[in-house]
Coordinates of C-alpha atoms in Angstrom, one line a residue:
Chain K
M47 CA 2.0 19.2 12.5
S48 CA -0.7 19.1 10.0
T49 CA -4.1 18.2 11.3
E50 CA -5.4 15.2 9.5
R51 CA -8.6 17.3 8.7
S52 CA -6.7 20.0 6.8
F53 CA -4.6 17.5 5.0
L54 CA -7.5 15.5 3.9
A55 CA -9.3 18.7 2.7
A56 CA -6.3 19.4 0.5
L57 CA -6.1 15.8 -0.7
R58 CA -9.8 15.8 -1.7
A59 CA -9.2 19.0 -3.6
L60 CA -7.0 17.2 -6.1
P61 CA -8.6 16.4 -9.4
N62 CA -9.9 12.9 -9.0
D63 CA -11.6 10.0 -10.7
P64 CA -15.1 8.7 -10.1
A65 CA -13.5 5.4 -8.8
A66 CA -12.1 7.4 -5.9
R67 CA -15.6 8.2 -4.6
G68 CA -14.3 11.6 -3.6
L69 CA -11.9 10.0 -1.2
L70 CA -14.8 9.9 1.2
D71 CA -15.5 6.2 1.2
D72 CA -14.0 3.1 2.9
A73 CA -12.5 2.0 -0.4
A74 CA -12.1 2.8 -4.1
V75 CA -14.3 1.0 -6.6
L76 CA -12.7 0.5 -10.0
E77 CA -14.6 -1.1 -12.8
I78 CA -12.4 -2.6 -15.5
G79 CA -13.8 -4.7 -18.3
G80 CA -16.9 -5.9 -16.3
V81 CA -14.9 -6.6 -13.2
R82 CA -15.6 -4.6 -10.1
L83 CA -12.5 -4.1 -8.0
V84 CA -12.6 -2.7 -4.5
L85 CA -9.3 -1.3 -3.3
T86 CA -8.2 -0.3 0.1
K87 CA -5.0 0.5 2.0
D88 CA -4.6 1.0 5.7
M89 CA -1.5 1.6 7.7
L90 CA -0.8 0.7 11.3
V91 CA 1.8 2.7 13.3
E92 CA 3.4 1.3 16.4
G93 CA 2.4 3.3 19.5
V94 CA -0.6 4.8 17.6
H95 CA -2.6 2.0 16.2
Y96 CA -1.2 -0.8 18.2
L97 CA 0.8 -1.1 21.4
A98 CA 4.5 -1.8 21.3
D99 CA 4.0 -4.9 23.5
D100 CA 1.0 -6.3 21.5
P101 CA 1.9 -9.8 20.3
P102 CA 3.3 -9.6 16.8
A103 CA 0.9 -12.2 15.5
D104 CA -2.0 -10.1 16.7
V105 CA -0.5 -7.0 14.9
A106 CA -0.4 -9.1 11.7
W107 CA -4.0 -10.2 12.2
K108 CA -5.1 -6.7 12.8
L109 CA -3.3 -5.3 9.8
L110 CA -5.1 -7.7 7.5
A111 CA -8.4 -7.5 9.3
V112 CA -8.8 -3.7 9.3
N113 CA -8.3 -3.7 5.6
L114 CA -10.6 -6.6 5.0
S115 CA -13.2 -4.7 7.1
D116 CA -13.2 -2.0 4.5
L117 CA -13.8 -4.7 1.8
A118 CA -16.6 -6.1 4.0
A119 CA -18.3 -2.6 4.2
K120 CA -18.4 -2.6 0.4
G121 CA -19.8 -6.1 0.1
A122 CA -16.6 -7.4 -1.6
R123 CA -14.8 -10.7 -1.2
P124 CA -11.1 -10.4 -0.7
R125 CA -8.9 -11.5 -3.6
A126 CA -5.3 -10.4 -2.8
A127 CA -3.1 -8.5 -0.4
L128 CA 0.1 -6.6 -0.7
L129 CA 2.3 -6.0 2.3
G130 CA 4.5 -3.0 3.1
Y131 CA 6.7 -4.1 5.9
M132 CA 9.4 -2.3 8.0
L133 CA 12.0 -4.6 9.4
G134 CA 12.8 -4.6 13.1
E135 CA 13.9 -7.1 15.7
E136 CA 14.2 -10.5 14.0
A137 CA 12.1 -12.6 16.5
W138 CA 9.3 -10.0 16.2
D139 CA 9.5 -10.1 12.4
L140 CA 9.3 -13.9 12.3
A141 CA 6.4 -14.0 14.7
F142 CA 4.7 -11.3 12.7
L143 CA 5.1 -13.4 9.5
A144 CA 3.8 -16.5 11.2
G145 CA 0.8 -14.5 12.3
M146 CA 0.3 -13.1 8.9
Q147 CA 0.3 -16.6 7.4
T148 CA -2.4 -17.6 9.9
A149 CA -4.5 -14.6 9.1
L150 CA -4.1 -14.9 5.3
A151 CA -5.1 -18.6 5.5
S152 CA -8.0 -17.8 7.7
F153 CA -9.5 -15.5 5.1
A154 CA -8.2 -17.4 2.1
V155 CA -6.4 -14.3 0.8
P156 CA -3.0 -14.8 -1.0
L157 CA -0.2 -12.3 -0.4
L158 CA 0.9 -11.2 -3.8
G159 CA 3.8 -8.9 -3.1
G160 CA 4.7 -5.6 -1.6
D161 CA 7.9 -4.1 -0.2
T162 CA 10.2 -4.5 2.7
V163 CA 12.2 -1.6 4.1
S164 CA 14.5 -0.8 7.0
G165 CA 13.8 2.3 9.1
P166 CA 16.3 4.5 10.9
A167 CA 17.2 3.3 14.4
G168 CA 14.6 4.2 17.0
S169 CA 11.8 4.9 14.5
A170 CA 8.4 3.6 15.2
R171 CA 7.5 0.7 13.0
V172 CA 5.1 1.4 10.2
L173 CA 3.1 -1.3 8.5
S174 CA 1.0 -1.0 5.5
L175 CA -1.3 -3.3 3.6
T176 CA -3.3 -3.0 0.5
A177 CA -6.3 -5.3 0.0
I178 CA -7.9 -6.0 -3.3
G179 CA -11.4 -7.3 -3.3
L180 CA -14.0 -8.3 -5.9
A181 CA -17.7 -7.3 -5.8
D182 CA -20.2 -9.5 -7.5
G183 CA -23.1 -7.1 -7.1
P184 CA -23.8 -3.5 -6.0
V185 CA -21.1 -1.7 -4.0
P186 CA -22.8 0.3 -1.2
S187 CA -21.3 3.7 -0.6
R188 CA -21.4 5.9 2.5
S189 CA -23.5 8.4 0.6
G190 CA -26.7 6.6 -0.2
A191 CA -28.7 7.1 3.0
E192 CA -32.1 8.7 2.5
A193 CA -34.5 10.3 4.9
G194 CA -36.8 7.7 6.3
D195 CA -34.2 5.0 6.3
L196 CA -33.3 3.2 9.5
L197 CA -29.8 3.0 10.9
W198 CA -28.4 -0.4 11.8
V199 CA -25.2 -1.9 13.2
S200 CA -23.8 -5.4 13.3
G201 CA -22.5 -7.3 16.3
S202 CA -21.7 -5.4 19.5
I203 CA -20.1 -2.0 20.0
G204 CA -17.4 -0.9 22.5
D205 CA -15.8 -4.1 23.2
A206 CA -12.4 -3.2 21.5
G207 CA -12.3 0.1 23.3
A208 CA -12.9 -1.6 26.6
G209 CA -10.2 -4.1 25.7
L210 CA -7.7 -1.3 25.0
A211 CA -8.6 0.4 28.3
T212 CA -8.0 -3.0 30.1
L213 CA -4.5 -3.3 28.4
R214 CA -3.7 0.2 29.6
G215 CA -4.7 -0.7 33.2
E216 CA -7.7 1.7 33.1
L217 CA -10.4 -0.9 33.3
A218 CA -10.7 -4.4 34.8
G219 CA -12.1 -6.0 31.6
S220 CA -12.0 -9.6 30.6
E221 CA -10.0 -11.4 28.0
P222 CA -12.8 -11.4 25.3
L223 CA -12.6 -7.6 25.3
V224 CA -8.8 -7.7 24.8
R225 CA -9.3 -10.1 21.9
R226 CA -11.8 -7.8 20.2
Y227 CA -9.1 -5.0 20.4
R228 CA -6.2 -7.2 19.2
A229 CA -7.9 -9.5 16.8
P230 CA -10.9 -7.9 15.2
R231 CA -13.1 -10.0 12.9
P232 CA -14.0 -8.3 9.6
R233 CA -17.7 -8.9 8.8
L234 CA -17.0 -10.3 5.3
E235 CA -19.9 -12.7 5.1
A236 CA -22.4 -10.2 6.5
G237 CA -21.1 -7.4 4.2
Q238 CA -21.6 -9.5 1.1
A239 CA -25.1 -10.6 2.2
L240 CA -26.1 -7.0 3.2
A241 CA -24.8 -5.2 0.1
P242 CA -27.9 -5.7 -2.0
L243 CA -30.2 -4.7 0.9
V244 CA -28.7 -1.5 2.2
S245 CA -28.8 2.1 1.0
A246 CA -25.4 3.0 2.6
M247 CA -22.8 1.0 4.4
M248 CA -19.4 1.6 6.1
D249 CA -17.4 0.0 8.8
V250 CA -17.1 1.3 12.3
S251 CA -13.4 1.9 12.9
D252 CA -13.0 5.2 14.6
G253 CA -16.1 5.2 16.8
L254 CA -19.8 4.7 16.3
L255 CA -20.7 8.4 16.8
I256 CA -18.0 9.8 14.5
D257 CA -18.7 7.2 11.9
A258 CA -22.4 7.7 12.0
D259 CA -21.8 11.4 11.6
R260 CA -19.6 10.8 8.5
L261 CA -22.2 8.6 7.0
G262 CA -24.9 11.3 7.5
H263 CA -22.5 13.9 6.1
A264 CA -21.6 11.9 3.0
S265 CA -25.3 11.3 2.3
G266 CA -26.4 14.8 3.0
V267 CA -28.9 13.8 5.7
G268 CA -29.3 14.0 9.4
T269 CA -28.7 11.0 11.7
T270 CA -30.4 10.3 15.0
L271 CA -28.8 7.6 17.1
E272 CA -30.7 6.0 20.0
L273 CA -28.2 5.5 22.8
E274 CA -30.3 2.8 24.5
A275 CA -30.4 0.7 21.4
I276 CA -26.6 0.3 21.0
P277 CA -25.8 -3.4 21.2
L278 CA -23.5 -4.2 24.1
S279 CA -21.8 -7.6 24.8
E280 CA -22.0 -9.5 28.0
A281 CA -18.3 -8.8 28.6
F282 CA -18.8 -5.1 28.1
L283 CA -21.8 -5.0 30.4
V284 CA -19.8 -6.8 33.2
A285 CA -16.9 -4.4 32.8
C286 CA -18.7 -1.1 32.2
G287 CA -22.4 -1.5 32.9
S288 CA -25.0 0.0 30.7
D289 CA -25.7 3.5 31.9
R290 CA -25.4 6.6 29.8
D291 CA -21.7 7.0 30.4
A292 CA -21.0 3.4 29.6
R293 CA -23.0 3.7 26.3
L294 CA -21.3 7.0 25.4
R295 CA -18.0 5.3 26.1
A296 CA -18.9 2.4 23.8
A297 CA -20.1 4.8 21.1
T298 CA -16.9 6.8 21.0
A299 CA -14.3 4.1 21.5
G300 CA -13.3 2.9 18.0
D301 CA -11.8 -0.3 16.7
D302 CA -15.1 -2.1 16.6
Y303 CA -14.9 -3.1 12.9
E304 CA -18.6 -3.7 12.8
L305 CA -20.8 -2.8 9.9
L306 CA -22.9 0.4 10.1
F307 CA -25.6 0.6 7.5
T308 CA -28.9 2.2 6.5
A309 CA -31.9 0.5 4.9
A310 CA -35.5 1.4 4.0
P311 CA -37.9 0.4 6.9
G312 CA -39.5 -2.3 4.7
R313 CA -36.2 -4.2 4.8
A314 CA -36.4 -4.7 8.6
S315 CA -37.8 -8.3 8.7
Q316 CA -35.4 -9.4 5.9
L317 CA -32.5 -8.0 7.9
L318 CA -33.6 -9.7 11.1
A319 CA -33.9 -13.0 9.2
L320 CA -30.5 -12.5 7.8
A321 CA -29.1 -11.9 11.3
E322 CA -30.4 -15.4 12.2
T323 CA -28.9 -16.9 9.2
L324 CA -25.5 -15.2 9.8
G325 CA -25.5 -15.9 13.5
L326 CA -24.6 -12.2 13.9
P327 CA -26.9 -9.7 15.5
L328 CA -28.1 -6.9 13.3
T329 CA -29.6 -4.2 15.5
R330 CA -31.6 -1.1 14.6
I331 CA -29.9 1.9 16.4
G332 CA -31.4 5.0 14.9
R333 CA -32.9 6.7 11.9
I334 CA -32.1 9.0 9.0
E335 CA -33.9 12.3 8.6
A336 CA -33.9 15.2 6.3
G337 CA -31.5 17.9 7.4
A338 CA -27.9 17.5 8.6
G339 CA -25.9 16.6 11.7
L340 CA -25.8 14.0 14.3
Q341 CA -28.3 13.8 17.2
V342 CA -28.1 11.4 20.0
T343 CA -31.2 10.5 22.1
E344 CA -31.9 8.3 25.1
H345 CA -35.5 7.0 25.3
G346 CA -36.5 9.9 23.1
A347 CA -34.8 12.7 25.0
A348 CA -31.9 14.5 23.4
V349 CA -28.5 13.8 24.9
A350 CA -25.7 16.3 24.7
L351 CA -23.0 15.1 22.2
P352 CA -19.6 14.4 23.9
D353 CA -16.7 16.6 23.0
R354 CA -15.0 13.8 21.2
L355 CA -17.1 11.6 18.9
G356 CA -14.3 9.1 18.1
Y357 CA -10.8 9.0 16.7
E358 CA -9.7 11.0 13.7
H359 CA -6.9 8.8 12.3
G360 CA -8.1 7.2 9.1
T361 CA -9.3 8.2 5.7
G362 CA -11.1 4.8 5.5
Chain H
M254 CA 17.6 -6.5 13.4
S255 CA 16.4 -8.9 10.6
T256 CA 18.4 -8.9 7.5
E257 CA 16.1 -8.3 4.6
R258 CA 17.5 -11.5 3.0
S259 CA 16.4 -13.7 5.9
F260 CA 13.0 -12.0 6.1
L261 CA 12.4 -12.4 2.4
A262 CA 13.3 -16.0 2.6
A263 CA 10.7 -16.5 5.3
L264 CA 8.2 -14.5 3.3
R265 CA 8.7 -16.5 0.2
A266 CA 8.2 -19.7 2.2
L267 CA 4.5 -18.7 2.9
P268 CA 2.1 -20.6 0.7
N269 CA 1.5 -18.4 -2.3
D270 CA -0.6 -17.8 -5.4
P271 CA 0.7 -18.0 -9.0
A272 CA -0.2 -14.3 -9.3
A273 CA 2.5 -13.6 -6.7
R274 CA 5.2 -14.9 -9.1
G275 CA 7.0 -16.4 -6.1
L276 CA 7.4 -12.8 -4.6
L277 CA 10.5 -12.7 -6.9
D278 CA 9.2 -10.2 -9.5
D279 CA 8.8 -6.4 -9.7
A280 CA 5.1 -6.7 -9.4
A281 CA 2.2 -9.2 -9.0
V282 CA 0.1 -10.1 -12.0
L283 CA -3.5 -11.0 -11.3
E284 CA -5.8 -12.2 -14.1
I285 CA -9.5 -11.5 -13.4
G286 CA -12.1 -12.1 -16.0
G287 CA -9.9 -11.4 -19.0
V288 CA -8.3 -8.3 -17.3
R289 CA -4.6 -8.5 -16.5
L290 CA -3.8 -6.4 -13.4
V291 CA -0.3 -5.5 -12.5
L292 CA 0.1 -4.6 -8.8
T293 CA 3.0 -3.1 -7.0
K294 CA 3.7 -1.4 -3.7
D295 CA 6.8 0.5 -2.8
M296 CA 7.6 2.5 0.4
L297 CA 10.0 5.3 0.9
V298 CA 11.5 5.9 4.3
E299 CA 13.0 9.4 5.2
G300 CA 16.7 9.1 5.7
V301 CA 16.8 5.7 4.0
H302 CA 15.3 6.2 0.5
Y303 CA 15.3 10.0 0.4
L304 CA 17.1 12.7 2.2
A305 CA 15.3 14.8 4.9
D306 CA 16.1 17.9 3.0
D307 CA 15.0 16.7 -0.4
P308 CA 12.3 19.0 -1.7
P309 CA 8.9 17.5 -0.7
A310 CA 7.5 17.8 -4.3
D311 CA 10.5 15.7 -5.4
V312 CA 9.8 13.1 -2.7
A313 CA 6.2 12.8 -4.0
W314 CA 7.4 12.5 -7.6
K315 CA 9.8 9.8 -6.6
L316 CA 7.2 7.8 -4.6
L317 CA 5.0 7.7 -7.6
A318 CA 7.8 7.2 -10.1
V319 CA 9.4 4.2 -8.4
N320 CA 6.1 2.4 -8.4
L321 CA 5.4 3.2 -12.0
S322 CA 8.8 1.9 -12.8
D323 CA 7.8 -1.5 -11.6
L324 CA 4.7 -1.3 -13.9
A325 CA 7.0 -0.2 -16.8
A326 CA 9.1 -3.2 -16.3
K327 CA 6.0 -5.4 -16.7
G328 CA 4.8 -3.6 -19.8
A329 CA 1.8 -2.2 -18.0
R330 CA 0.1 1.2 -18.3
P331 CA -0.8 2.8 -14.9
R332 CA -4.5 2.9 -14.0
A333 CA -4.6 4.0 -10.4
A334 CA -2.7 4.7 -7.2
L335 CA -3.4 4.5 -3.5
L336 CA -1.3 6.6 -1.1
G337 CA -0.3 5.8 2.5
Y338 CA 0.8 9.0 4.0
M339 CA 2.3 9.9 7.4
L340 CA 1.6 13.5 8.4
G341 CA 4.3 15.8 9.5
E342 CA 5.1 19.5 9.4
E343 CA 2.2 21.2 7.6
A344 CA 4.2 23.2 4.9
W345 CA 6.0 20.0 4.0
D346 CA 2.8 18.1 3.8
L347 CA 1.1 20.6 1.5
A348 CA 4.2 20.9 -0.7
F349 CA 4.2 17.1 -1.0
L350 CA 0.6 17.1 -2.1
A351 CA 1.2 19.8 -4.7
G352 CA 4.1 17.7 -6.0
M353 CA 1.9 14.6 -5.9
Q354 CA -0.7 16.3 -7.9
T355 CA 1.9 17.3 -10.6
A356 CA 3.3 13.8 -10.7
L357 CA -0.2 12.2 -11.0
A358 CA -1.2 14.6 -13.7
S359 CA 2.1 14.0 -15.6
F360 CA 1.5 10.3 -15.8
A361 CA -2.3 10.7 -16.0
V362 CA -2.9 8.4 -13.0
P363 CA -5.8 9.1 -10.6
L364 CA -5.3 8.8 -6.9
L365 CA -8.1 6.6 -5.7
G366 CA -7.6 6.4 -2.0
G367 CA -5.4 5.3 0.7
D368 CA -4.7 6.1 4.4
T369 CA -3.4 9.0 6.4
V370 CA -1.7 8.4 9.7
S371 CA 0.1 10.2 12.4
G372 CA 3.5 9.0 13.7
P373 CA 4.9 9.4 17.2
A374 CA 7.1 12.5 17.6
G375 CA 10.6 12.2 16.2
S376 CA 9.8 9.2 14.0
A377 CA 11.1 9.0 10.5
R378 CA 8.4 9.7 8.0
V379 CA 7.2 6.6 6.0
L380 CA 5.4 6.9 2.7
S381 CA 3.8 4.1 0.9
L382 CA 2.1 3.9 -2.5
T383 CA 0.3 1.2 -4.4
A384 CA 0.2 1.3 -8.1
I385 CA -2.3 -0.6 -10.2
G386 CA -1.6 -1.1 -13.9
L387 CA -3.2 -2.9 -16.8
A388 CA -1.3 -5.0 -19.3
D389 CA -2.7 -5.3 -22.8
G390 CA -0.3 -8.0 -23.9
P391 CA 2.3 -10.4 -22.4
V392 CA 3.7 -9.5 -18.9
P393 CA 7.4 -10.2 -19.0
S394 CA 8.8 -11.8 -15.8
R395 CA 12.3 -11.8 -14.4
S396 CA 12.5 -15.5 -15.0
G397 CA 12.3 -15.9 -18.8
A398 CA 15.9 -15.3 -19.8
E399 CA 17.4 -18.2 -21.8
A400 CA 21.0 -19.1 -22.6
G401 CA 21.9 -17.4 -25.9
D402 CA 19.8 -14.3 -25.2
L403 CA 21.5 -10.8 -25.2
L404 CA 21.3 -8.5 -22.1
W405 CA 20.1 -4.9 -22.7
V406 CA 19.5 -1.8 -20.7
S407 CA 17.6 1.4 -21.5
G408 CA 18.9 4.9 -21.0
S409 CA 22.1 5.5 -19.0
I410 CA 23.3 4.0 -15.8
G411 CA 24.9 5.6 -12.7
D412 CA 23.4 9.1 -13.0
A413 CA 21.3 8.9 -9.9
G414 CA 24.1 7.5 -7.8
A415 CA 26.3 10.3 -8.9
G416 CA 23.5 12.7 -8.1
L417 CA 23.2 11.3 -4.6
A418 CA 27.0 11.5 -4.1
T419 CA 26.8 15.1 -5.2
L420 CA 24.1 15.9 -2.7
R421 CA 26.2 14.3 0.0
G422 CA 29.2 16.5 -1.0
E423 CA 31.2 13.5 -2.1
L424 CA 31.3 14.4 -5.7
A425 CA 31.3 17.6 -7.8
G426 CA 28.4 16.5 -10.1
S427 CA 26.1 18.6 -12.1
E428 CA 22.4 19.4 -11.7
P429 CA 21.2 16.8 -14.3
L430 CA 22.7 14.0 -12.0
V431 CA 20.8 15.4 -9.0
R432 CA 17.6 15.5 -11.1
R433 CA 18.0 11.8 -12.0
Y434 CA 18.3 11.0 -8.2
R435 CA 15.4 13.1 -7.1
A436 CA 13.0 12.8 -10.1
P437 CA 13.5 9.5 -11.8
R438 CA 11.5 8.9 -15.1
P439 CA 9.8 5.6 -15.2
R440 CA 10.2 4.1 -18.7
L441 CA 6.5 3.4 -19.3
E442 CA 6.4 3.9 -23.0
A443 CA 9.5 1.8 -23.5
G444 CA 8.2 -0.9 -21.2
Q445 CA 5.0 -1.2 -23.1
A446 CA 6.8 -1.3 -26.5
L447 CA 9.4 -3.8 -25.2
A448 CA 7.1 -6.3 -23.4
P449 CA 6.2 -8.3 -26.6
L450 CA 9.9 -8.4 -27.7
V451 CA 11.8 -9.5 -24.5
S452 CA 12.3 -12.8 -22.8
A453 CA 12.7 -11.2 -19.3
M454 CA 12.5 -7.7 -18.0
M455 CA 12.9 -5.8 -14.7
D456 CA 13.7 -2.3 -13.6
V457 CA 17.1 -1.3 -12.3
S458 CA 16.4 0.1 -8.8
D459 CA 19.1 -1.4 -6.5
G460 CA 22.1 -1.3 -8.9
L461 CA 22.8 -2.8 -12.3
L462 CA 25.0 -5.6 -11.1
I463 CA 22.7 -6.8 -8.2
D464 CA 19.7 -6.5 -10.4
A465 CA 21.4 -8.4 -13.4
D466 CA 22.4 -11.1 -10.9
R467 CA 18.7 -11.3 -9.7
L468 CA 17.4 -11.6 -13.2
G469 CA 19.9 -14.5 -13.9
H470 CA 19.1 -16.2 -10.6
A471 CA 15.3 -16.0 -11.3
S472 CA 15.8 -17.4 -14.8
G473 CA 18.2 -20.1 -13.7
V474 CA 21.0 -18.9 -16.1
G475 CA 24.4 -17.2 -16.0
T476 CA 24.8 -13.5 -16.8
T477 CA 27.9 -11.9 -18.3
L478 CA 28.0 -8.2 -18.2
E479 CA 30.4 -6.2 -20.3
L480 CA 31.7 -3.3 -18.3
E481 CA 32.8 -1.2 -21.3
A482 CA 29.3 -1.4 -22.8
I483 CA 27.5 0.2 -19.9
P484 CA 25.8 3.3 -21.3
L485 CA 27.0 6.4 -19.4
S486 CA 25.6 10.0 -19.7
E487 CA 27.7 13.0 -20.7
A488 CA 27.0 14.4 -17.1
F489 CA 28.3 11.2 -15.6
L490 CA 31.4 11.2 -17.8
V491 CA 32.2 14.7 -16.8
A492 CA 31.8 14.0 -13.1
C493 CA 33.3 10.5 -12.9
G494 CA 35.1 9.7 -16.1
S495 CA 34.8 6.2 -17.7
D496 CA 37.6 4.1 -16.2
R497 CA 36.9 0.7 -14.6
D498 CA 36.3 2.3 -11.2
A499 CA 33.8 4.8 -12.7
R500 CA 32.0 2.0 -14.5
L501 CA 31.9 -0.2 -11.4
R502 CA 30.6 2.9 -9.4
A503 CA 27.8 3.3 -12.0
A504 CA 26.9 -0.3 -12.1
T505 CA 26.5 -0.6 -8.3
A506 CA 24.9 2.7 -7.5
G507 CA 21.1 2.1 -7.7
D508 CA 18.2 4.4 -8.2
D509 CA 18.5 4.3 -12.0
Y510 CA 15.0 3.1 -12.8
E511 CA 16.0 2.0 -16.2
L512 CA 14.8 -1.2 -17.8
L513 CA 17.0 -4.3 -17.8
F514 CA 15.9 -6.9 -20.3
T515 CA 17.0 -9.9 -22.3
A516 CA 16.0 -10.8 -25.8
A517 CA 16.9 -13.4 -28.5
P518 CA 19.8 -12.2 -30.6
G519 CA 17.5 -12.0 -33.7
R520 CA 15.6 -9.1 -32.0
A521 CA 18.7 -6.8 -32.1
S522 CA 17.8 -4.8 -35.2
Q523 CA 14.1 -4.4 -34.0
L524 CA 15.3 -3.2 -30.6
L525 CA 17.7 -0.6 -32.2
A526 CA 14.9 0.6 -34.4
L527 CA 12.6 0.9 -31.4
A528 CA 15.3 2.9 -29.6
E529 CA 15.1 5.4 -32.5
T530 CA 11.4 5.6 -32.3
L531 CA 11.3 6.1 -28.5
G532 CA 14.2 8.5 -28.5
L533 CA 15.7 6.4 -25.7
P534 CA 19.0 4.5 -26.0
L535 CA 18.6 0.7 -25.8
T536 CA 22.1 -0.7 -25.3
R537 CA 23.4 -4.3 -25.4
I538 CA 25.5 -4.8 -22.3
G539 CA 26.0 -8.5 -22.0
R540 CA 24.7 -12.0 -22.7
I541 CA 23.0 -14.9 -21.0
E542 CA 24.6 -18.3 -20.8
A543 CA 23.9 -21.7 -19.4
G544 CA 25.0 -22.0 -15.9
A545 CA 24.6 -19.7 -12.9
G546 CA 26.0 -16.5 -11.4
L547 CA 27.1 -13.2 -12.5
Q548 CA 30.3 -12.5 -14.4
V549 CA 31.7 -9.1 -15.3
T550 CA 34.2 -8.6 -18.1
E551 CA 36.1 -5.7 -19.5
H552 CA 37.1 -6.1 -23.2
G553 CA 36.8 -9.8 -22.8
A554 CA 38.8 -10.2 -19.6
A555 CA 37.2 -11.2 -16.3
V556 CA 36.9 -8.4 -13.7
A557 CA 36.7 -9.2 -10.0
L558 CA 33.2 -8.6 -8.7
P559 CA 33.0 -5.7 -6.1
D560 CA 32.1 -6.6 -2.6
R561 CA 28.8 -4.9 -2.9
L562 CA 26.7 -5.4 -6.1
G563 CA 24.1 -2.8 -5.1
Y564 CA 21.6 -2.0 -2.4
E565 CA 19.4 -4.6 -0.7
H566 CA 16.4 -2.6 0.3
G567 CA 13.6 -3.7 -2.0
T568 CA 11.5 -6.8 -2.8
G569 CA 10.6 -5.1 -6.1

């Protein structure tokens, strides 16, 4: 089995186009005749990215939402989707379609086409979606963070991971945590409002620590993340508490689909005012420094990095 | 198991956008700020759309080529591709990537991004590609054929099907037939040249008969296909002959990736001159009439339709 890391290294060595952003970003940005298209494609595999007994309507929602989250991170508004669908059991298929219709309507995105295939008997179902967005202004990359910038995140971190643990019977979490796992909300409005204010932005899909490390790496800077500053929800606090282990759990769990971004310190009051307007917390969780690598602190003292910073299952 | 037919009927019942062309065309056509984007997404499943022992570089070629064939049918030039890749055995993955690099370079298409996933052990590999093209002129649909138009096809029909039968040990075909199966050539140049001349156009992917029937159905007209006019290659003639069974075999085999189109009779000399210029045969194979349904004739006499007109595994 290839490791994803070695495959991606080979993929990135192919000759590529500036629009590909080195295959290091959440999405491609293609400028054609004054129009700025943002393109992303994410797949979900049964048993890997969703559970076989997850409700099909939730799987449909998630398939669209994870793609729209990439658009959100680039400040784009969704314009269209293409679906790659593997047929299975008919009741599941129809429930999936009904869920997809709800999700498409909720985000006002038309489904423009795609492909429908059959898989061999017993194969895991594979679902694919391509989302096409339009950006009206600047499209933040992962690579624009500069020493001196502050590191911010939207919403709360760790809820989806706690929801997954609940579904697996490993945690006594509440329904809101499960909803965060099954039905993530892409931060589209926030992404569009943040795009002109940030120096770098991405979505948190694989875990706060691994994604912060990627942002620092893409920008050629060091990242310091303050564990005590990570925003946790009430539901997470009830289920997991807020000690160091709980915070590390939240920061390595994945599936948050929040926005992680950097901005010059002078932007702070503007960002806090924007949070009020959006009704979505924007929380300063660290800082960017000259150098390289990820450092985690707790009340100023260095904390050893966990062995696993998050999931490695996505190119964006 | 859903039938593809019932799933597609449910899919087409979703509210949709004019750009989706009713999910009945080879591709979506999205106009944004004076730019005409043509969008398509096709998947290949191991054991369904390619053989597990097909060379990985050929699978890569085919994944790109089948998508570019949809762009060709809409008269578009390819601008970008996104890849959805399921990791497997490392040597296969790297050979696939090398083949993808060759294919991308051959068609001058940059890979802009996508997603890489792992599948559960033992699952069939699923590959997905999204191709984005630009159209400089009119974008022919499947639905523009009118009574009185003539029906044409590019190249030769049945080669890929004979190649697949050869690989399966069912036929003693030659290497050129196998190449047509494994490494189809999308008719990009022809598609762009034909787009302003045709009334309807699509690619032949699932079989000439089923695709001609789809074109007629989308256009609300009847289609008559003249069996004796179907263009057959030398390699096909050597392997299969040219009697009625051979011609029906060719017309129901699929994987041709030729262009099927209709044009007013007055266009005939222009089309034959274009064939000379392109170095690609363009052959009149039938006519469009008022009414509905597909009729097949041989030297003017009706021929009973075979039970199976082609494959039903693609929405375009």
